[in-house]
Amino acid sequence: MKDHAQIGHELDLFHLSPVVGKGLPLLTPRGSTILRILKRFVEDEEIRRGYEYTNTPFLASDQLYRISGHWDLYRDNMFLIPDNEGKPGESFLALRPMTCPFQFQLYLRKGRSYRDLPIRYAETSYLFRNEASGALHGLIRTRQFTLSEGHIICRPDQVADEFLAALALVKYITTSIGLSGCWYRLSTRGEEVGGKYIDDPAAWEQSESLLQELLDKTGESYRIAPGEAAFYGPKLDIQYKDAWGREETLFTLQLDFALAGRFGMTYINQAGKPVPPLIIHRSSIGCYERTLALLLEHYQGQLPFWLAPEQIRLLPITELGLSAATKLREQLSEHGVRSSVDSRLESLGRRIQDAHQLMIPLMVIIGEREAVNDDVSIRLYGQKESLTMKTAVFTEWICQASRLRIVHLEVQTKPTKHTH
Ligand SMILES: [Zn+2]
């Protein structure tokens, strides 16, 4: 069993530079490709499910965080920059630790009525948290990270459906990336009153019992974790056992009765009165960097076919093979399949070994005979035998596998049916 940092190094996915700083990993082109595929997948799926995407700034004045409560409860974890145009020692700009207060400002930019809700804002947000250097680790604990963040602003009669829809999205995403075996944890305020939590006992009771009711309705089993809530409300954590058997929180859905009031967010209800909406804070794939780390450990580097940065390596023999491989690469690229041609003057054995080291899911060997017959000889990662098939059959099969987000390619059954 290897740690994600070791796998990331071996597969050339990310780099830690002491000059850049602690907890600030740099993703290589290969690592960036995986994150880009994941982000596009999540963004497209969320838009399909009725989310609207926003782009909000990386930093804001301390005023914003004073309203949200982050200034009082979370300031030690934030990166602060003195604002030279404000009062010395009092005015700051701060890098954002989350996107909620920014999206709330977008909600506030115009009047809302009960008919405008729900509003589902999503953002692929870049966040900053000033973690102690001792706690930093690879892609799992960093000082800057990317979150699939979203806020659903809704009426009380919509909150149950919206919460369940957010949960269904989480389930769809976890299944698609192959992280199965998740369970639920209901994080409540517990015995603690005030302190790190917003002081509004009635709202806490109301939101904690609503979440419990919703969970009971789904019939899923869950565990209650007192003292694990967010400072503005209880949350449902989707828990996962990592490759080492350690419990991790993958994603969270939070129910928030408090922040709309603090920000003065309202909508006009059916009786014509302004009332505060409810807010669900949610993530659908969690922190991208950490999810990548968990995937690397879960699959021990052998990523699902649709996520592999380089899905296919083409290995030509002779000039004729090279021109066929180049043509095939262009064809695959037109269908969004990621491949490259290794035309180095190394032996075939050496080139196979190099592709194997990078855990590329599929190798395609094209020699003189294959090129003349319009065939390809394919070999899956970890297998010793090759299989010959018509180039057109191969292309159709592989483009479909990529489009359908196939986790593991199966070569024995389907392609052999079509050979010759
Ligand atoms: Zn939020």
PDB file of N, CA, C and O and ligand atoms in Angstrom, residues 98-100 104 149-151 232 254 281-282, ligand 1:
ATOM      1  N   MET A  98     -14.190  30.430   2.598  1.00  0.00           N
ATOM      2  CA  MET A  98     -15.357  29.808   1.968  1.00  0.00           C
ATOM      3  C   MET A  98     -16.112  30.865   1.171  1.00  0.00           C
ATOM      4  O   MET A  98     -15.847  32.062   1.303  1.00  0.00           O
ATOM      5  N   THR A  99     -17.066  30.429   0.350  1.00  0.00           N
ATOM      6  CA  THR A  99     -17.668  31.335  -0.630  1.00  0.00           C
ATOM      7  C   THR A  99     -19.038  31.854  -0.215  1.00  0.00           C
ATOM      8  O   THR A  99     -19.561  32.778  -0.835  1.00  0.00           O
ATOM      9  N   CYS A 100     -19.606  31.272   0.851  1.00  0.00           N
ATOM     10  CA  CYS A 100     -20.987  31.647   1.233  1.00  0.00           C
ATOM     11  C   CYS A 100     -21.249  33.150   1.229  1.00  0.00           C
ATOM     12  O   CYS A 100     -22.154  33.614   0.530  1.00  0.00           O
ATOM     13  N   PHE A 104     -24.025  35.220  -1.088  1.00  0.00           N
ATOM     14  CA  PHE A 104     -25.143  35.908  -0.430  1.00  0.00           C
ATOM     15  C   PHE A 104     -25.270  37.348  -0.954  1.00  0.00           C
ATOM     16  O   PHE A 104     -26.367  37.879  -1.083  1.00  0.00           O
ATOM     17  N   GLU A 149     -18.357  24.034  -4.477  1.00  0.00           N
ATOM     18  CA  GLU A 149     -19.143  24.654  -3.423  1.00  0.00           C
ATOM     19  C   GLU A 149     -20.490  25.140  -3.964  1.00  0.00           C
ATOM     20  O   GLU A 149     -20.579  25.585  -5.094  1.00  0.00           O
ATOM     21  N   GLY A 150     -21.516  25.055  -3.160  1.00  0.00           N
ATOM     22  CA  GLY A 150     -22.806  25.542  -3.619  1.00  0.00           C
ATOM     23  C   GLY A 150     -23.707  25.925  -2.472  1.00  0.00           C
ATOM     24  O   GLY A 150     -23.551  25.422  -1.348  1.00  0.00           O
ATOM     25  N   HIS A 151     -24.639  26.839  -2.742  1.00  0.00           N
ATOM     26  CA  HIS A 151     -25.603  27.283  -1.736  1.00  0.00           C
ATOM     27  C   HIS A 151     -26.985  27.292  -2.336  1.00  0.00           C
ATOM     28  O   HIS A 151     -27.200  27.915  -3.372  1.00  0.00           O
ATOM     29  N   TYR A 232     -22.491  27.646  12.120  1.00  0.00           N
ATOM     30  CA  TYR A 232     -23.802  28.230  11.825  1.00  0.00           C
ATOM     31  C   TYR A 232     -24.913  27.195  11.644  1.00  0.00           C
ATOM     32  O   TYR A 232     -26.011  27.554  11.246  1.00  0.00           O
ATOM     33  N   GLN A 254     -24.989  21.121   4.732  1.00  0.00           N
ATOM     34  CA  GLN A 254     -25.273  21.823   5.975  1.00  0.00           C
ATOM     35  C   GLN A 254     -26.567  22.604   5.875  1.00  0.00           C
ATOM     36  O   GLN A 254     -26.834  23.224   4.846  1.00  0.00           O
ATOM     37  N   HIS A 281     -25.846  24.695   2.626  1.00  0.00           N
ATOM     38  CA  HIS A 281     -24.458  24.771   2.133  1.00  0.00           C
ATOM     39  C   HIS A 281     -24.102  23.347   1.735  1.00  0.00           C
ATOM     40  O   HIS A 281     -24.285  22.438   2.536  1.00  0.00           O
ATOM     41  N   ARG A 282     -23.579  23.178   0.539  1.00  0.00           N
ATOM     42  CA  ARG A 282     -23.302  21.805   0.150  1.00  0.00           C
ATOM     43  C   ARG A 282     -22.116  21.693  -0.785  1.00  0.00           C
ATOM     44  O   ARG A 282     -21.714  22.646  -1.448  1.00  0.00           O
TER      45      ARG A 282
HETATM   46 ZN    ZN B   1     -21.246  27.846   2.630  1.00  0.00          ZN
END
